[in-house]
Coordinates of C-alpha atoms and ligand atoms in Angstrom, one line a residue:
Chain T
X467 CA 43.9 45.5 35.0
X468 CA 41.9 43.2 37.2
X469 CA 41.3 45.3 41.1
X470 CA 41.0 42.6 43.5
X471 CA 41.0 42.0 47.0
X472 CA 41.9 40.2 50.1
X473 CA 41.7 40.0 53.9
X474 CA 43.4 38.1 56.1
X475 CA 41.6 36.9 58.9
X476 CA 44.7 36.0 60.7
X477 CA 45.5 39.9 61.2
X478 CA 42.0 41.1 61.6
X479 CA 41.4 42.0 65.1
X480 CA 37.7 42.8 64.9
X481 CA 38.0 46.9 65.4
X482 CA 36.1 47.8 62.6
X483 CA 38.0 50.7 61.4
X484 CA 37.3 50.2 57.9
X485 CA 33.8 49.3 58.5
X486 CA 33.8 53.4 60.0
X487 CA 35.8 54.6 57.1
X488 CA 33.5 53.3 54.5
X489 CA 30.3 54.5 56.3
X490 CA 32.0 58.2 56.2
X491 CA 33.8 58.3 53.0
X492 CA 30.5 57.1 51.1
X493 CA 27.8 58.3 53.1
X494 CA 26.1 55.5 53.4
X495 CA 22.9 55.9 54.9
X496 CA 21.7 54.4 58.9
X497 CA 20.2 50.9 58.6
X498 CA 22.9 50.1 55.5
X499 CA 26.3 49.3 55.4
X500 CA 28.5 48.4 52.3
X501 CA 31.0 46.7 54.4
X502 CA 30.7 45.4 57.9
X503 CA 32.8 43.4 60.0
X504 CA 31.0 40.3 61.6
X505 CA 31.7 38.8 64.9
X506 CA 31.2 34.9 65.3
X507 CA 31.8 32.9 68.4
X508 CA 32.4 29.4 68.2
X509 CA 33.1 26.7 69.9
X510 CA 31.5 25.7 73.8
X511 CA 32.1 27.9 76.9
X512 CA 34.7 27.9 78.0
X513 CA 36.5 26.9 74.7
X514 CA 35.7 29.4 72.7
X515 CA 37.0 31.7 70.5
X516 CA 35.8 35.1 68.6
X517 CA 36.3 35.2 64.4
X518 CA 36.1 38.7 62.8
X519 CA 34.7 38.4 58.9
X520 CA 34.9 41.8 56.8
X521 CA 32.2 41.5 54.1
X522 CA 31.9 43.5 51.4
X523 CA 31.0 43.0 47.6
X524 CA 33.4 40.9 45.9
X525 CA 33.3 42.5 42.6
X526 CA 32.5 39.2 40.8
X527 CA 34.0 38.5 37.4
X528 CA 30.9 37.0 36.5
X529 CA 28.4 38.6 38.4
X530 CA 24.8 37.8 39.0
X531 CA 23.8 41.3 40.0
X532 CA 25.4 42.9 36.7
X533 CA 23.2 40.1 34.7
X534 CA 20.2 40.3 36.0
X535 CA 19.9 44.2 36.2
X536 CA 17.5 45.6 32.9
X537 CA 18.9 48.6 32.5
X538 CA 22.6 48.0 33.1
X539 CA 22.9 50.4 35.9
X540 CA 25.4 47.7 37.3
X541 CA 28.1 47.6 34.8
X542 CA 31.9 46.5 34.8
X543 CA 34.1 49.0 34.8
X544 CA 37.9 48.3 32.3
X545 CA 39.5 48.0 35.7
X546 CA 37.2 45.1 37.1
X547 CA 35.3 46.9 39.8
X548 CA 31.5 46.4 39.2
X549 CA 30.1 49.6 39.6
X550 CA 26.8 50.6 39.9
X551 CA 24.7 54.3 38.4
X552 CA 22.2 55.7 40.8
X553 CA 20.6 57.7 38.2
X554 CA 19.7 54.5 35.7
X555 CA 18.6 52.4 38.6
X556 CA 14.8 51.5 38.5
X557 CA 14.9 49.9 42.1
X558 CA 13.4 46.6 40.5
X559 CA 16.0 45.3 43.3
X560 CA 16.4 42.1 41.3
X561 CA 20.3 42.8 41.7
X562 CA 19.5 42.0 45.8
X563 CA 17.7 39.1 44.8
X564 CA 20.5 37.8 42.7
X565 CA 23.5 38.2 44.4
X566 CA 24.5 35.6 46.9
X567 CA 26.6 37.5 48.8
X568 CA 23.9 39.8 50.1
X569 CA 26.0 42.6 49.1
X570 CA 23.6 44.9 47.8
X571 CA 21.0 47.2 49.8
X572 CA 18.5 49.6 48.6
X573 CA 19.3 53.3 49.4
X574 CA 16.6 54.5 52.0
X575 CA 17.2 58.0 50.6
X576 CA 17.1 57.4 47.1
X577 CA 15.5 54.2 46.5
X578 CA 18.3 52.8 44.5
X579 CA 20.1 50.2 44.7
X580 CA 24.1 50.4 46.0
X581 CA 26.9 48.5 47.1
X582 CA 30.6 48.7 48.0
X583 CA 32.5 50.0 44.4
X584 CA 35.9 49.1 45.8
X585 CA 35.7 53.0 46.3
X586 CA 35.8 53.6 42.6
X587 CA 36.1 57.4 42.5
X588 CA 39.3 57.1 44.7
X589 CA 40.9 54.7 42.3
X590 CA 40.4 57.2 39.7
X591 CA 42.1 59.7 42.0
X592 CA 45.2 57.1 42.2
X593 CA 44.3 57.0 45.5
X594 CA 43.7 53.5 47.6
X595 CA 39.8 52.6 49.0
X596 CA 39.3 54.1 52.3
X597 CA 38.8 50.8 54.1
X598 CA 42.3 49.5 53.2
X599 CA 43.6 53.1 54.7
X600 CA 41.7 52.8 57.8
X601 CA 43.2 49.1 58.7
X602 CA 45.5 49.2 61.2
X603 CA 47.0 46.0 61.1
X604 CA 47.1 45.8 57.3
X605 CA 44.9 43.0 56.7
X606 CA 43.2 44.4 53.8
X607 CA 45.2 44.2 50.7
X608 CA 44.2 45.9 47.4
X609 CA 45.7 45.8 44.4
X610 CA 45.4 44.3 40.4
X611 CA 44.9 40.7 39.5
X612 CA 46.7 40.9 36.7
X613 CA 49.9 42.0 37.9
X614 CA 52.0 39.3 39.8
X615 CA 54.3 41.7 41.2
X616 CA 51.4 43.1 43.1
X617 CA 51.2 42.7 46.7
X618 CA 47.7 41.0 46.8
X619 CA 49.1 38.5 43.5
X620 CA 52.2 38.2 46.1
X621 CA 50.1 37.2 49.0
X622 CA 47.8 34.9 47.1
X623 CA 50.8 33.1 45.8
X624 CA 52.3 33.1 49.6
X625 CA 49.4 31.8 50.7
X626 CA 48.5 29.3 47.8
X627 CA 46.4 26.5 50.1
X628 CA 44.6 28.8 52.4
X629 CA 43.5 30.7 49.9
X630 CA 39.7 31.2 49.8
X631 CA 36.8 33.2 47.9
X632 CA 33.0 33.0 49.3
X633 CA 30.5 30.6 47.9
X634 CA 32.8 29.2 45.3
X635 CA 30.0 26.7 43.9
X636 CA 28.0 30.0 42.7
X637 CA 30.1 30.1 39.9
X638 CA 30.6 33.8 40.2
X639 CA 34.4 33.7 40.6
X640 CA 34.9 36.7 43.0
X641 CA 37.7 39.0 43.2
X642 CA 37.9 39.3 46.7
X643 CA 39.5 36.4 48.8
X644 CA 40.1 35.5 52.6
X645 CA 43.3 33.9 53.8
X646 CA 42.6 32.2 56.9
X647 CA 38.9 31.6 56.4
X648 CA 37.0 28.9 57.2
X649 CA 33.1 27.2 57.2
X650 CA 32.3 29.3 60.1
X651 CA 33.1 32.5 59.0
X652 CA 32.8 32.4 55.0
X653 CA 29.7 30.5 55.2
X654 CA 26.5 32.3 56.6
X655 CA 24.6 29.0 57.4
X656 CA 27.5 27.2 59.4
X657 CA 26.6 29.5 62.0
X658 CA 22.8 30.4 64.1
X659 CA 21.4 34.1 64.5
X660 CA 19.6 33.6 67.8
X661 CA 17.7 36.6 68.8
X662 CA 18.7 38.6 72.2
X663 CA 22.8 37.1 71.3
X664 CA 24.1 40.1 69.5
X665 CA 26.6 42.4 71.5
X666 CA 24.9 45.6 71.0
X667 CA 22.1 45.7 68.1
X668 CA 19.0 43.6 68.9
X669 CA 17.7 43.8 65.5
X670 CA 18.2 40.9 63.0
X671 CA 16.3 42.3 60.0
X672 CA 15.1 45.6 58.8
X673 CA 13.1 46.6 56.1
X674 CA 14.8 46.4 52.7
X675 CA 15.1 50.4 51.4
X676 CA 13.0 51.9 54.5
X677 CA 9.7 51.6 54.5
X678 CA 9.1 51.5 50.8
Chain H
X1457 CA 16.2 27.4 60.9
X1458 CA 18.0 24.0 60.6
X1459 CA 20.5 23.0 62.6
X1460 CA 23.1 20.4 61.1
X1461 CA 24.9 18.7 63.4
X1462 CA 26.7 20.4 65.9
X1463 CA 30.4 19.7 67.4
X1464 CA 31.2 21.5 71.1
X1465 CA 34.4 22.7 68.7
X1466 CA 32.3 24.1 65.9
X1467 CA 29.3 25.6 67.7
X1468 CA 28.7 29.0 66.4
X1469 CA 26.6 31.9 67.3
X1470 CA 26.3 35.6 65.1
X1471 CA 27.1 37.6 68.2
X1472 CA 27.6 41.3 66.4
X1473 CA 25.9 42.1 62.9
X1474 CA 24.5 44.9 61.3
X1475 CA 20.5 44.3 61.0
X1476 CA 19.9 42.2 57.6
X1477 CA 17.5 43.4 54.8
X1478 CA 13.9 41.6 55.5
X1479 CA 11.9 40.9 52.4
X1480 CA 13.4 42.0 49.1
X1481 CA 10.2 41.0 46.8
X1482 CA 7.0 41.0 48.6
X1483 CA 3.2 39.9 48.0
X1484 CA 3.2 42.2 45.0
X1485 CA 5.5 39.9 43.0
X1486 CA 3.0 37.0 44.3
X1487 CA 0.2 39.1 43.0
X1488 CA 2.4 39.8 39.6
X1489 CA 2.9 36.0 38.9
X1490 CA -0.8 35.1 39.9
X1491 CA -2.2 37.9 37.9
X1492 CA -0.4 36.8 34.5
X1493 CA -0.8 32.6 35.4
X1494 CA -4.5 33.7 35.1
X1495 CA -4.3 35.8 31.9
X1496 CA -2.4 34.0 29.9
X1497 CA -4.1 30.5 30.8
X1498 CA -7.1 31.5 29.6
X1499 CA -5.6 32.6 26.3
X1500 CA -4.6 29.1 26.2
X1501 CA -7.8 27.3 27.1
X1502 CA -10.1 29.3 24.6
X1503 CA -7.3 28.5 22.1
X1504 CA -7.9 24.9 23.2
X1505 CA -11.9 25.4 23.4
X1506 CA -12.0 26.8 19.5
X1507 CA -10.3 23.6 18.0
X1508 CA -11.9 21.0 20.4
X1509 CA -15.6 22.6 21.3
X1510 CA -15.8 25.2 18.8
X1511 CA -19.6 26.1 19.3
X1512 CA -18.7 27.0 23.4
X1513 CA -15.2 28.3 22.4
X1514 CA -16.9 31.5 20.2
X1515 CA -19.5 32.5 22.6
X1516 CA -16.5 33.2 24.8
X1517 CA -14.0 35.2 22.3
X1518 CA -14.8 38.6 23.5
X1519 CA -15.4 37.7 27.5
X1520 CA -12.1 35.6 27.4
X1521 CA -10.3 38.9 25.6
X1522 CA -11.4 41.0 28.1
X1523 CA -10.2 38.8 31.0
X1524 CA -7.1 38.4 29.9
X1525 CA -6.6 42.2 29.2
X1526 CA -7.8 42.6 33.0
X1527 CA -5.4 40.5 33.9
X1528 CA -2.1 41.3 32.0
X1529 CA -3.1 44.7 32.8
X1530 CA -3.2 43.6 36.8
X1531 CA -0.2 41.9 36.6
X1532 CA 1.7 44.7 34.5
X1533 CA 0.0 47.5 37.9
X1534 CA 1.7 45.3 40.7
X1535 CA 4.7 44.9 39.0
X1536 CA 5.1 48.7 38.3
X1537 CA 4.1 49.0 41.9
X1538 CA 6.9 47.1 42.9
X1539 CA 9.9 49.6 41.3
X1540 CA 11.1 51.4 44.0
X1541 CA 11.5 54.2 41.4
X1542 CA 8.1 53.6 39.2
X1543 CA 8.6 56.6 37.4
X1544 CA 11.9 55.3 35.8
X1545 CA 10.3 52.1 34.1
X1546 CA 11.0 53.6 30.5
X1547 CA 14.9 53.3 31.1
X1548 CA 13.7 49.7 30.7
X1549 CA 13.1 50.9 26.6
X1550 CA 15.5 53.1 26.3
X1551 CA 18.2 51.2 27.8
X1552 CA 18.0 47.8 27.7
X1553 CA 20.0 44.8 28.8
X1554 CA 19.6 42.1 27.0
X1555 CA 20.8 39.5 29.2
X1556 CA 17.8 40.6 32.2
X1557 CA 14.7 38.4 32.6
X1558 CA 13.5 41.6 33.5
X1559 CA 13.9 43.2 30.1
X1560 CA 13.2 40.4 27.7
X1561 CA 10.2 40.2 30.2
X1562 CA 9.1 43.6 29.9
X1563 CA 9.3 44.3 25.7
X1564 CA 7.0 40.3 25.0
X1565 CA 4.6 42.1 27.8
X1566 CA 4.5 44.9 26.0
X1567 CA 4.0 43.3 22.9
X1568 CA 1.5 40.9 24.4
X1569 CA -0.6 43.9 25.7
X1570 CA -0.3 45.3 22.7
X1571 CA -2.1 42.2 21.0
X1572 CA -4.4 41.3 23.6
X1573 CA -5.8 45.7 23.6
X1574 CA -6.6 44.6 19.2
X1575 CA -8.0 41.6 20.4
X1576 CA -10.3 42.9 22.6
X1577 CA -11.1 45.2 19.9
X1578 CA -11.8 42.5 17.2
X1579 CA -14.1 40.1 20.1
X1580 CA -16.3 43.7 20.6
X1581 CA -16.9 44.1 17.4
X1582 CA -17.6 40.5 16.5
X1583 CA -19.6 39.9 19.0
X1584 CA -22.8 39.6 17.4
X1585 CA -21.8 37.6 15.0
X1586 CA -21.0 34.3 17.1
X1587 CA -20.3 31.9 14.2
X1588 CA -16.9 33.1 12.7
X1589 CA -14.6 35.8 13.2
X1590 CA -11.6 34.7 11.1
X1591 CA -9.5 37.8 11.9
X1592 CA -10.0 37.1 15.7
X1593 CA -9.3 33.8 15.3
X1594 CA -5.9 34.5 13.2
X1595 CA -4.9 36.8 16.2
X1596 CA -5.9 34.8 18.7
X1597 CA -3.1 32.2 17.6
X1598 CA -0.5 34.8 18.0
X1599 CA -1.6 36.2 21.2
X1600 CA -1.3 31.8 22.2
X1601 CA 2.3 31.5 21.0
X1602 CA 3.4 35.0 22.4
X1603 CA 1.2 33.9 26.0
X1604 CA 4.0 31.4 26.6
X1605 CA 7.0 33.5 26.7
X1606 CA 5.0 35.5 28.9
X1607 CA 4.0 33.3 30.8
X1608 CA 8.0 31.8 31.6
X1609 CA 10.0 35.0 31.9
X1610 CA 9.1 34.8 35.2
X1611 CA 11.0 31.4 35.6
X1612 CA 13.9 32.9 33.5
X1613 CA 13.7 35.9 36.3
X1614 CA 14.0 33.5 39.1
X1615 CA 16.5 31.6 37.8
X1616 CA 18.8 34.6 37.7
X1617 CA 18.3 34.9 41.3
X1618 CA 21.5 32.7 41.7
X1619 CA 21.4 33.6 45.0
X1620 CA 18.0 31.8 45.6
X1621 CA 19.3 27.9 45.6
X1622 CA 15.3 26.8 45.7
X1623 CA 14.6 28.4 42.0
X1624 CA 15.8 26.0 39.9
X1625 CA 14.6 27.1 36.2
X1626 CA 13.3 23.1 34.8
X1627 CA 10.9 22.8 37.9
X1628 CA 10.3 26.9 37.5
X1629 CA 9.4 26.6 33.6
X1630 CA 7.1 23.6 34.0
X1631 CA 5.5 25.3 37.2
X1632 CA 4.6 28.5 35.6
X1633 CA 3.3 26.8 32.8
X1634 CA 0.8 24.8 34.5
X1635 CA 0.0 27.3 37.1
X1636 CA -1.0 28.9 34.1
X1637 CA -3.4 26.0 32.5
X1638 CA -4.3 25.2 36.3
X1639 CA -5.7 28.9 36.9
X1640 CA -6.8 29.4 33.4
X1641 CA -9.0 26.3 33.1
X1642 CA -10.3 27.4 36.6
X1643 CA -11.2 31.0 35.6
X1644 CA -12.7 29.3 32.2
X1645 CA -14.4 27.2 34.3
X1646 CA -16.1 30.4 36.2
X1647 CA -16.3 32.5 33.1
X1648 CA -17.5 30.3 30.9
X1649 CA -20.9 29.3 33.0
X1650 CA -24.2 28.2 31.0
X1651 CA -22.2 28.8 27.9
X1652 CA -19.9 25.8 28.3
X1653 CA -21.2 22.7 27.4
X1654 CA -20.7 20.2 29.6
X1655 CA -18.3 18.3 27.3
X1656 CA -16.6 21.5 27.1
X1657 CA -16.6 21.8 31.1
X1658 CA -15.2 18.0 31.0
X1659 CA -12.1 18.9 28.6
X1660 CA -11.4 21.9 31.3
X1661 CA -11.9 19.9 34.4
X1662 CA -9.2 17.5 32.8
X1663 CA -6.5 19.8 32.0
X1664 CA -7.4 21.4 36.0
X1665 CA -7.2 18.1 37.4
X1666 CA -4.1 17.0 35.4
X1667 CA -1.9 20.4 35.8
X1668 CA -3.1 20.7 39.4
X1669 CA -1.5 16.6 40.1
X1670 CA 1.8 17.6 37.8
X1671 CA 2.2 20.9 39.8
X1672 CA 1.8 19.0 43.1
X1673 CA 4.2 16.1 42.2
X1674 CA 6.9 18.9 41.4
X1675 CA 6.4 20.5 44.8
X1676 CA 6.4 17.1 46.5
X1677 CA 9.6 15.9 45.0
X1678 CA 11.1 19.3 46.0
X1679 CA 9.8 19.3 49.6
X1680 CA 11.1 15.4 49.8
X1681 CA 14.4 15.3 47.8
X1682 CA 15.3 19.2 47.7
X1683 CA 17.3 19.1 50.7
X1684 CA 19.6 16.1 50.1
X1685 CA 20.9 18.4 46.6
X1686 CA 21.9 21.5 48.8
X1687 CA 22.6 23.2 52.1
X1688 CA 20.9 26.2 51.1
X1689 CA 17.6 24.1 49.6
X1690 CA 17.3 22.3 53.1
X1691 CA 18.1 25.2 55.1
X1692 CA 15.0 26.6 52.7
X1693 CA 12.6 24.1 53.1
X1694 CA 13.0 24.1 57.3
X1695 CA 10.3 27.3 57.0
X1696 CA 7.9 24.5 55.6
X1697 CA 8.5 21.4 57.8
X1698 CA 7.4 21.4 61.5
X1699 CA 6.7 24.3 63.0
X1700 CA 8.2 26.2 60.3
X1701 CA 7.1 30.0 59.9
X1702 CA 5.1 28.6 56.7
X1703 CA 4.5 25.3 56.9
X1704 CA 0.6 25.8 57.5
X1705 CA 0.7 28.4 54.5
X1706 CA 2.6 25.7 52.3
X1707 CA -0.2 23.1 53.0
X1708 CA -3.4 25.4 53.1
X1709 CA -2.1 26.4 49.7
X1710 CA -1.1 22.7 48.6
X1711 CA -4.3 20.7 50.1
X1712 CA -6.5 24.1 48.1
X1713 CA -4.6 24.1 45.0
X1714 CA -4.1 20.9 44.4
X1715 CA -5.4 17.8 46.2
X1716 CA -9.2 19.2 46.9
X1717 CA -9.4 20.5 43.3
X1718 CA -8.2 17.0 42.3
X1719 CA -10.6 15.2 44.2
X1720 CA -13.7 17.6 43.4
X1721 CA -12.9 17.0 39.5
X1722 CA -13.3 13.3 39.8
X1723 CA -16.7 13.7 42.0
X1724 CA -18.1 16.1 39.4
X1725 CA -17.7 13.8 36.7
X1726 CA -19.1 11.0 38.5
X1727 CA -21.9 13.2 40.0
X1728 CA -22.3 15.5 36.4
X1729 CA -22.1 18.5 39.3
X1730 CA -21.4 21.7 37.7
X1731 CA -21.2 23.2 41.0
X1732 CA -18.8 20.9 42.6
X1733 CA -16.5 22.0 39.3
X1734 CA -17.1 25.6 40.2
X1735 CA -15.9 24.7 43.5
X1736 CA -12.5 23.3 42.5
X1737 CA -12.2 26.3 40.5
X1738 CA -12.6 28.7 43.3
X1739 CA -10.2 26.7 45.3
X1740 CA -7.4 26.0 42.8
X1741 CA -7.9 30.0 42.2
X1742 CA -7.6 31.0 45.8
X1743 CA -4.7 28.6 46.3
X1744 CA -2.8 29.4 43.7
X1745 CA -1.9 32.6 45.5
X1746 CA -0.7 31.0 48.8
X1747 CA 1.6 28.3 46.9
X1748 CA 3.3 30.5 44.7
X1749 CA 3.6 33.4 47.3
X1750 CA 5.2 31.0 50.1
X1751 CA 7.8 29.3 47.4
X1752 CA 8.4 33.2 46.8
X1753 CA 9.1 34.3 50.4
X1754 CA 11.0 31.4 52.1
X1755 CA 14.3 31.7 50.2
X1756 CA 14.2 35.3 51.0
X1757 CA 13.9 34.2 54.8
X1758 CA 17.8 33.0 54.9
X1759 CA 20.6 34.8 56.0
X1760 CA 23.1 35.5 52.2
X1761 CA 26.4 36.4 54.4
Ligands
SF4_690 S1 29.2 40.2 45.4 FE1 27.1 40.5 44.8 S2 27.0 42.7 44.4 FE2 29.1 42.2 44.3 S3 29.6 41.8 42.1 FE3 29.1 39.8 43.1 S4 26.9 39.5 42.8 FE4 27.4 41.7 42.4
SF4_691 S1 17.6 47.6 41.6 FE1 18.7 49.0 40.1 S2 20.7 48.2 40.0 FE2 19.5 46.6 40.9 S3 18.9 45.3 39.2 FE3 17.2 46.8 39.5 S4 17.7 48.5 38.1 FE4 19.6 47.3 38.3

């Protein structure tokens, strides 16, 4: 079994539901987020246009965060999801150093690194992640790899030519891909962070685990 | 930040985001890789001082020892410091994974403190007999061959920062290396004093002057050609061009490290100035800290998603 994901960006509208549902169902702690839905507007008033980009970890088959940590806190589990153990963390943070998907934060409250685990404790509980339950529309799809009668395997094969995956060239061959995605929202330096543009949250960076 | 070229159709701006993390690895990692150029350099240059100037090489067995024990011992504090849960570091022992920098790092460190501490030990205790002190010596070749492992973990570490395009592990392994003759022939320079000949001070104001122009060329073909190999290398390198956020940091550090010591060598050995060595040394010493911590920071600097 091989979990994987996708979104499509055609059907995401932006309401971030799931980006609410993971928050809640995993506690994750104020200034953190394991998933967030970002809002990028392109184009030249007035032709312009808003994109909506869930990001999340994308459970890499070969992952740069699972190599580079000493004590294997971040470890694959048999079903694919890379999982990571709170307790064996050191905090070295080398694992947010190493990924390039910035999908890794350090835990203000514990000082231990964490990340989105595809919900793995649901899985184990048969039950789906609470992101892809929050979606309205449907556009996040979970399912195995490995089994083309799945729906994500389905849609992948649907979709074969607008199929993407972040930062391909990293080598990390994700297990999370976008259908509809493009430069703008897949890659974070196709686009500028000015400060004083964002809707509600003036702040670009915070410190990494609190003030540690 | 760099902008690339910009269509009216493709113009875009982050206009809702959750606040990014700000620095992941700070000055202590800075301080952690200048700490242990400086200690395991000057393993090296009394290594090199016993085979090529053996009567100012084992006046210095016990003061170089101690040094480098400082040192290590520095660098090992800072990186501890670092953990954002110190009090774990023996799950580091107890369970390791081998593919980490991070652990292969941390058991040669180990091993290396653990052969520096005898060392130590054997220099004290031979110290007042300056002519030989075979058992030293016999260490002091293993302590040499385990220094450079030491010394290049740290370019295995940042190489495994795949999310860091500018850390590529050749120019990495070749930089810590000669950070580590540059700041150990420096701090030999400054430890050594009266008790260096001056033939001995000309051997280690050639291997400052040489590492120091071999670490520079690196950097320069990095800061002129690294941005035509990737988009994440040029958007990098914008913090040190112009008005970049670090461009006055990269160049104090550069012109210190490199280009004045470089210049100060050559005068001393037309002028036979010890002082204008001394000089160099302080400099290259000083800089060292500035170039490696702004190559640390600026990849940290760009946004990852
Ligand atoms: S996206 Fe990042 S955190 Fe997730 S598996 Fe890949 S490297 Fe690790
Ligand atoms: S911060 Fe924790 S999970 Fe990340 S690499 Fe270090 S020990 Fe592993």
């Amino acid at each position: 079994m091989k979990l994987g994901f996708l979104v499509d960006l055609h059907l995401c509208m932006g309401c971030k539901g799931c980006e609410i549902a993971c928050k809640v169902e995993n506690e994750v702690p104020l200034s953190t987020w394991r998933l967030r839905v970002k809002y990028v507007d392109v184009g030249t008033f007035p032709e312009t246009k808003r994109t909506f980009t869930p990001l999340r970890c994308n459970h890499c088959e070969n992952a740069p965060c699972e190599r580079i940590c000493p004590v294997s806190a971040l470890h694959y589990l048999d079903n694919g999801i890379v999982n990571i153990d709170k307790e064996r963390c050191i905090g070295c943070a080398g694992c947010v150093m190493a990924c390039p998907y910035g999908a890794i934060y350090i835990d203000p409250q514990t000082q231990t690194a964490d990340k989105c685990t595809y919900c793995a404790h649901r899985i184990a509980s048969s039950m789906m992640p609470a992101c892809v339950v929050a979606c309205p529309v449907e556009a996040n799809i979970f399912g195995d790899l490995d089994d083309a009668s799945s729906n994500i395997s389905k849609y992948i094969q649907v979709n074969q030519g607008n199929v993407q995956v972040r930062k391909p060239e990293k080598g990390t061959n994700p297990h999370h891909y976008y259908v509809g995605g493009g430069n703008v929202t897949l890659n974070p330096l196709a686009s500028h962070r000015i400060d004083g543009y964002s809707l509600f949250n003036k702040i670009t960076t915070l410190p990494l685990g609190g003030d540690h | 930040m760099a902008v690339h070229e910009i269509l009216a159709a493709t113009n875009a701006v982050v206009t809702l985001d959750v606040a990014l993390p700000g620095i992941v690895w700070p000055w202590f990692v800075t301080m952690n890789m200048w700490a242990k150029s400086i200690g395991t350099g000057v393993i090296f240059m009394l290594f090199l001082l016993l085979r090529m100037h053996p009567e100012s090489g084992k006046k210095l067995r016990f003061h170089t020892a101690v040094a480098a024990f400082v040192f290590i011992n520095i660098f090992l504090l800072f990186t501890l410091a670092d953990l954002h849960q110190p009090f774990r570091m023996w799950h580091i022992f107890f369970y390791p994974h081998w593919t980490s920098a991070i652990t292969i790092g941390s058991f040669i460190a180990s091993a290396f403190l653990g052969l520096l501490t005898l060392l130590v030990f054997l220099g004290w205790k031979g110290q007042n007999k300056d002519e030989s002190n075979d058992t030293y010596d016999k260490l002091l070749l293993w302590v040499t061959i385990l220094a450079i492992p030491v010394t290049l973990y740290t370019a295995a570490l940042l190489s495994q920062c795949t999310a860091r395009e500018l850390w590529q592990m050749p120019s990495e392994s070749a930089q810590m290396i000669l950070a580590a003759l540059l700041s150990g022939s420096a701090f030999m320079i400054l430890l050594g004093g009266d008790k260096l000949s001056y033939e001995a001070k000309k051997t280690l104001g050639v291997v400052l002057g040489l590492s120091a122009l071999m670490s520079f060329i690196i950097y320069m073909s990095e800061y002129v050609f690294g941005a035509m190999k990737a988009e994440e290398i040029a958007f990098t390198l914008e913090y040190i061009k112009g008005d970049g956020p670090y461009t006055v940091m990269f160049w104090l550090g550069q012109w210190m490290t490199y280009i004045i010591p470089m210049v100060l060598i050559v005068l001393s050995r037309s002028s036979k100035s010890k002082a204008i060595l001394k000089l160099a040394a302080i400099l290259a010493i000083v800089g060292l800290f500035m170039v490696k911590h702004v190559w640390l920071i600026i990849p940290q600097l760009l946004p990852m998603s």
